[in-house]
GROMACS .gro file of N, CA and C in nm:
model
  243
    1MET      N    1  -4.621   2.980  14.019
    1MET     CA    2  -4.479   3.010  14.017
    1MET      C    3  -4.398   2.883  13.993
    2ASP      N    4  -4.444   2.770  14.047
    2ASP     CA    5  -4.369   2.646  14.027
    2ASP      C    6  -4.362   2.608  13.879
    3GLN      N    7  -4.471   2.627  13.807
    3GLN     CA    8  -4.470   2.594  13.663
    3GLN      C    9  -4.375   2.686  13.587
    4LEU      N   10  -4.370   2.812  13.628
    4LEU     CA   11  -4.277   2.906  13.566
    4LEU      C   12  -4.133   2.861  13.592
    5ARG      N   13  -4.103   2.823  13.714
    5ARG     CA   14  -3.969   2.775  13.747
    5ARG      C   15  -3.932   2.651  13.665
    6ARG      N   16  -4.026   2.559  13.651
    6ARG     CA   17  -4.000   2.438  13.574
    6ARG      C   18  -3.976   2.470  13.426
    7ALA      N   19  -4.056   2.560  13.371
    7ALA     CA   20  -4.040   2.597  13.230
    7ALA      C   21  -3.905   2.664  13.207
    8VAL      N   22  -3.866   2.752  13.297
    8VAL     CA   23  -3.738   2.821  13.283
    8VAL      C   24  -3.622   2.723  13.297
    9SER      N   25  -3.629   2.634  13.394
    9SER     CA   26  -3.519   2.538  13.410
    9SER      C   27  -3.514   2.440  13.293
   10SER      N   28  -3.626   2.417  13.229
   10SER     CA   29  -3.632   2.329  13.113
   10SER      C   30  -3.555   2.386  12.995
   11ILE      N   31  -3.544   2.518  12.986
   11ILE     CA   32  -3.469   2.580  12.876
   11ILE      C   33  -3.325   2.531  12.880
   12ALA      N   34  -3.260   2.552  12.992
   12ALA     CA   35  -3.119   2.513  13.005
   12ALA      C   36  -3.103   2.361  12.998
   13ALA      N   37  -3.195   2.289  13.056
   13ALA     CA   38  -3.186   2.142  13.055
   13ALA      C   39  -3.193   2.088  12.913
   14ASN      N   40  -3.279   2.145  12.830
   14ASN     CA   41  -3.290   2.099  12.692
   14ASN      C   42  -3.168   2.135  12.609
   15ILE      N   43  -3.110   2.251  12.634
   15ILE     CA   44  -2.988   2.289  12.564
   15ILE      C   45  -2.876   2.191  12.601
   16ALA      N   46  -2.863   2.164  12.729
   16ALA     CA   47  -2.758   2.072  12.775
   16ALA      C   48  -2.781   1.931  12.722
   17GLU      N   49  -2.902   1.884  12.729
   17GLU     CA   50  -2.933   1.750  12.681
   17GLU      C   51  -2.909   1.740  12.531
   18GLY      N   52  -2.948   1.843  12.458
   18GLY     CA   53  -2.927   1.843  12.314
   18GLY      C   54  -2.781   1.841  12.277
   19ARG      N   55  -2.700   1.913  12.354
   19ARG     CA   56  -2.556   1.917  12.326
   19ARG      C   57  -2.494   1.778  12.338
   20GLY      N   58  -2.553   1.696  12.421
   20GLY     CA   59  -2.502   1.561  12.440
   20GLY      C   60  -2.548   1.461  12.336
   21GLN      N   61  -2.632   1.504  12.243
   21GLN     CA   62  -2.682   1.413  12.139
   21GLN      C   63  -2.573   1.387  12.035
   22SER      N   64  -2.587   1.277  11.966
   22SER     CA   65  -2.482   1.235  11.874
   22SER      C   66  -2.493   1.297  11.734
   23THR      N   67  -2.608   1.357  11.701
   23THR     CA   68  -2.622   1.415  11.568
   23THR      C   69  -2.669   1.560  11.576
   24THR      N   70  -2.634   1.634  11.474
   24THR     CA   71  -2.676   1.774  11.467
   24THR      C   72  -2.828   1.790  11.463
   25PRO      N   73  -2.900   1.709  11.383
   25PRO     CA   74  -3.046   1.724  11.384
   25PRO      C   75  -3.108   1.703  11.523
   26GLN      N   76  -3.052   1.609  11.598
   26GLN     CA   77  -3.105   1.588  11.734
   26GLN      C   78  -3.078   1.711  11.820
   27TYR      N   79  -2.958   1.766  11.809
   27TYR     CA   80  -2.923   1.887  11.885
   27TYR      C   81  -3.018   2.002  11.849
   28ARG      N   82  -3.040   2.021  11.720
   28ARG     CA   83  -3.131   2.128  11.676
   28ARG      C   84  -3.273   2.106  11.730
   29ARG      N   85  -3.314   1.981  11.736
   29ARG     CA   86  -3.447   1.949  11.790
   29ARG      C   87  -3.457   1.994  11.936
   30TYR      N   88  -3.355   1.964  12.015
   30TYR     CA   89  -3.357   2.004  12.155
   30TYR      C   90  -3.351   2.157  12.171
   31LEU      N   91  -3.280   2.223  12.081
   31LEU     CA   92  -3.279   2.370  12.085
   31LEU      C   93  -3.418   2.425  12.054
   32SER      N   94  -3.489   2.361  11.963
   32SER     CA   95  -3.627   2.402  11.933
   32SER      C   96  -3.717   2.381  12.054
   33ILE      N   97  -3.696   2.272  12.124
   33ILE     CA   98  -3.774   2.245  12.246
   33ILE      C   99  -3.743   2.352  12.351
   34ALA      N  100  -3.616   2.393  12.360
   34ALA     CA  101  -3.577   2.497  12.455
   34ALA      C  102  -3.650   2.629  12.425
   35VAL      N  103  -3.662   2.662  12.297
   35VAL     CA  104  -3.736   2.783  12.259
   35VAL      C  105  -3.883   2.768  12.299
   36GLY      N  106  -3.938   2.649  12.279
   36GLY     CA  107  -4.076   2.622  12.322
   36GLY      C  108  -4.092   2.640  12.472
   37SER      N  109  -3.994   2.600  12.548
   37SER     CA  110  -3.999   2.618  12.693
   37SER      C  111  -3.994   2.767  12.729
   38ALA      N  112  -3.918   2.845  12.652
   38ALA     CA  113  -3.915   2.989  12.674
   38ALA      C  114  -4.053   3.050  12.645
   39ASN      N  115  -4.117   3.003  12.540
   39ASN     CA  116  -4.253   3.050  12.509
   39ASN      C  117  -4.351   3.010  12.619
   40GLU      N  118  -4.334   2.889  12.671
   40GLU     CA  119  -4.419   2.845  12.781
   40GLU      C  120  -4.399   2.933  12.904
   41ALA      N  121  -4.274   2.965  12.934
   41ALA     CA  122  -4.244   3.051  13.048
   41ALA      C  123  -4.309   3.188  13.031
   42ASP      N  124  -4.305   3.241  12.909
   42ASP     CA  125  -4.368   3.370  12.882
   42ASP      C  126  -4.518   3.363  12.908
   43ASN      N  127  -4.579   3.253  12.871
   43ASN     CA  128  -4.722   3.236  12.897
   43ASN      C  129  -4.751   3.232  13.047
   44HIS      N  130  -4.665   3.165  13.122
   44HIS     CA  131  -4.684   3.159  13.267
   44HIS      C  132  -4.670   3.298  13.330
   45ILE      N  133  -4.579   3.379  13.276
   45ILE     CA  134  -4.564   3.516  13.326
   45ILE      C  135  -4.694   3.593  13.304
   46THR      N  136  -4.753   3.577  13.186
   46THR     CA  137  -4.881   3.644  13.157
   46THR      C  138  -4.989   3.602  13.256
   47LEU      N  139  -4.998   3.472  13.280
   47LEU     CA  140  -5.100   3.422  13.373
   47LEU      C  141  -5.077   3.476  13.515
   48LEU      N  142  -4.952   3.473  13.560
   48LEU     CA  143  -4.921   3.523  13.695
   48LEU      C  144  -4.949   3.672  13.707
   49LEU      N  145  -4.923   3.745  13.601
   49LEU     CA  146  -4.954   3.888  13.600
   49LEU      C  147  -5.105   3.910  13.605
   50ASP      N  148  -5.179   3.836  13.523
   50ASP     CA  149  -5.325   3.848  13.521
   50ASP      C  150  -5.389   3.812  13.654
   51LEU      N  151  -5.328   3.716  13.724
   51LEU     CA  152  -5.381   3.674  13.853
   51LEU      C  153  -5.337   3.764  13.968
   52GLY      N  154  -5.252   3.861  13.938
   52GLY     CA  155  -5.204   3.953  14.041
   52GLY      C  156  -5.094   3.895  14.128
   53ILE      N  157  -5.034   3.785  14.086
   53ILE     CA  158  -4.928   3.723  14.164
   53ILE      C  159  -4.795   3.794  14.136
   54LEU      N  160  -4.776   3.840  14.013
   54LEU     CA  161  -4.658   3.919  13.977
   54LEU      C  162  -4.700   4.063  13.957
   55ASP      N  163  -4.616   4.154  14.005
   55ASP     CA  164  -4.643   4.294  13.977
   55ASP      C  165  -4.593   4.325  13.836
   56PRO      N  166  -4.645   4.430  13.773
   56PRO     CA  167  -4.610   4.460  13.634
   56PRO      C  168  -4.459   4.479  13.611
   57GLN      N  169  -4.389   4.543  13.702
   57GLN     CA  170  -4.246   4.566  13.682
   57GLN      C  171  -4.168   4.435  13.685
   58THR      N  172  -4.203   4.347  13.777
   58THR     CA  173  -4.136   4.216  13.785
   58THR      C  174  -4.163   4.136  13.658
   59ALA      N  175  -4.287   4.138  13.612
   59ALA     CA  176  -4.322   4.068  13.489
   59ALA      C  177  -4.242   4.122  13.372
   60LEU      N  178  -4.227   4.254  13.364
   60LEU     CA  179  -4.150   4.316  13.257
   60LEU      C  180  -4.002   4.275  13.266
   61ASP      N  181  -3.948   4.274  13.386
   61ASP     CA  182  -3.808   4.233  13.405
   61ASP      C  183  -3.789   4.087  13.362
   62PHE      N  184  -3.881   4.000  13.403
   62PHE     CA  185  -3.874   3.859  13.364
   62PHE      C  186  -3.881   3.845  13.213
   63ARG      N  187  -3.972   3.919  13.151
   63ARG     CA  188  -3.989   3.911  13.006
   63ARG      C  189  -3.865   3.961  12.932
   64ASP      N  190  -3.803   4.067  12.984
   64ASP     CA  191  -3.680   4.117  12.922
   64ASP      C  192  -3.571   4.010  12.924
   65GLU      N  193  -3.552   3.947  13.039
   65GLU     CA  194  -3.452   3.841  13.050
   65GLU      C  195  -3.487   3.723  12.960
   66LEU      N  196  -3.611   3.687  12.957
   66LEU     CA  197  -3.657   3.576  12.874
   66LEU      C  198  -3.637   3.606  12.726
   67SER      N  199  -3.657   3.730  12.688
   67SER     CA  200  -3.636   3.770  12.549
   67SER      C  201  -3.490   3.752  12.508
   68VAL      N  202  -3.399   3.788  12.596
   68VAL     CA  203  -3.256   3.769  12.568
   68VAL      C  204  -3.224   3.621  12.553
   69ILE      N  205  -3.275   3.541  12.644
   69ILE     CA  206  -3.251   3.396  12.640
   69ILE      C  207  -3.307   3.336  12.512
   70ARG      N  208  -3.427   3.378  12.475
   70ARG     CA  209  -3.490   3.326  12.353
   70ARG      C  210  -3.408   3.362  12.230
   71ARG      N  211  -3.364   3.488  12.221
   71ARG     CA  212  -3.282   3.531  12.107
   71ARG      C  213  -3.150   3.454  12.100
   72MET      N  214  -3.087   3.434  12.214
   72MET     CA  215  -2.961   3.360  12.217
   72MET      C  216  -2.982   3.215  12.172
   73THR      N  217  -3.090   3.155  12.218
   73THR     CA  218  -3.118   3.016  12.182
   73THR      C  219  -3.150   3.004  12.034
   74LEU      N  220  -3.225   3.097  11.981
   74LEU     CA  221  -3.255   3.096  11.837
   74LEU      C  222  -3.128   3.118  11.755
   75ALA      N  223  -3.040   3.205  11.800
   75ALA     CA  224  -2.914   3.228  11.729
   75ALA      C  225  -2.829   3.102  11.731
   76LEU      N  226  -2.826   3.034  11.844
   76LEU     CA  227  -2.751   2.909  11.853
   76LEU      C  228  -2.811   2.805  11.758
   77HIS      N  229  -2.944   2.797  11.755
   77HIS     CA  230  -3.013   2.704  11.665
   77HIS      C  231  -2.973   2.730  11.520
   78LYS      N  232  -2.969   2.856  11.481
   78LYS     CA  233  -2.935   2.892  11.343
   78LYS      C  234  -2.789   2.862  11.311
   79SER      N  235  -2.703   2.873  11.413
   79SER     CA  236  -2.560   2.855  11.388
   79SER      C  237  -2.518   2.708  11.382
   80VAL      N  238  -2.602   2.620  11.432
   80VAL     CA  239  -2.568   2.477  11.432
   80VAL      C  240  -2.601   2.419  11.296
   81GLU      N  241  -2.500   2.373  11.230
   81GLU     CA  242  -2.519   2.317  11.093
   81GLU      C  243  -2.504   2.168  11.096
   0.00000   0.00000   0.00000
């Protein structure tokens, strides 16, 4: 669970850190890292589900929220020129 928490918090941290960068390419790079953190979090959900630590409904709820976050981050990445 701790790794899942770290991966999820890394999403927002990378978006914030990227916003503070001086160039658009740097910002886009951090947004890409944020998407990678979302993918990492999804993997942790799978592992926790397989290990029986998360029940299926909780895993589904987490994945639904993560899917929204991932789509929003990708949309932001595409909109940054």
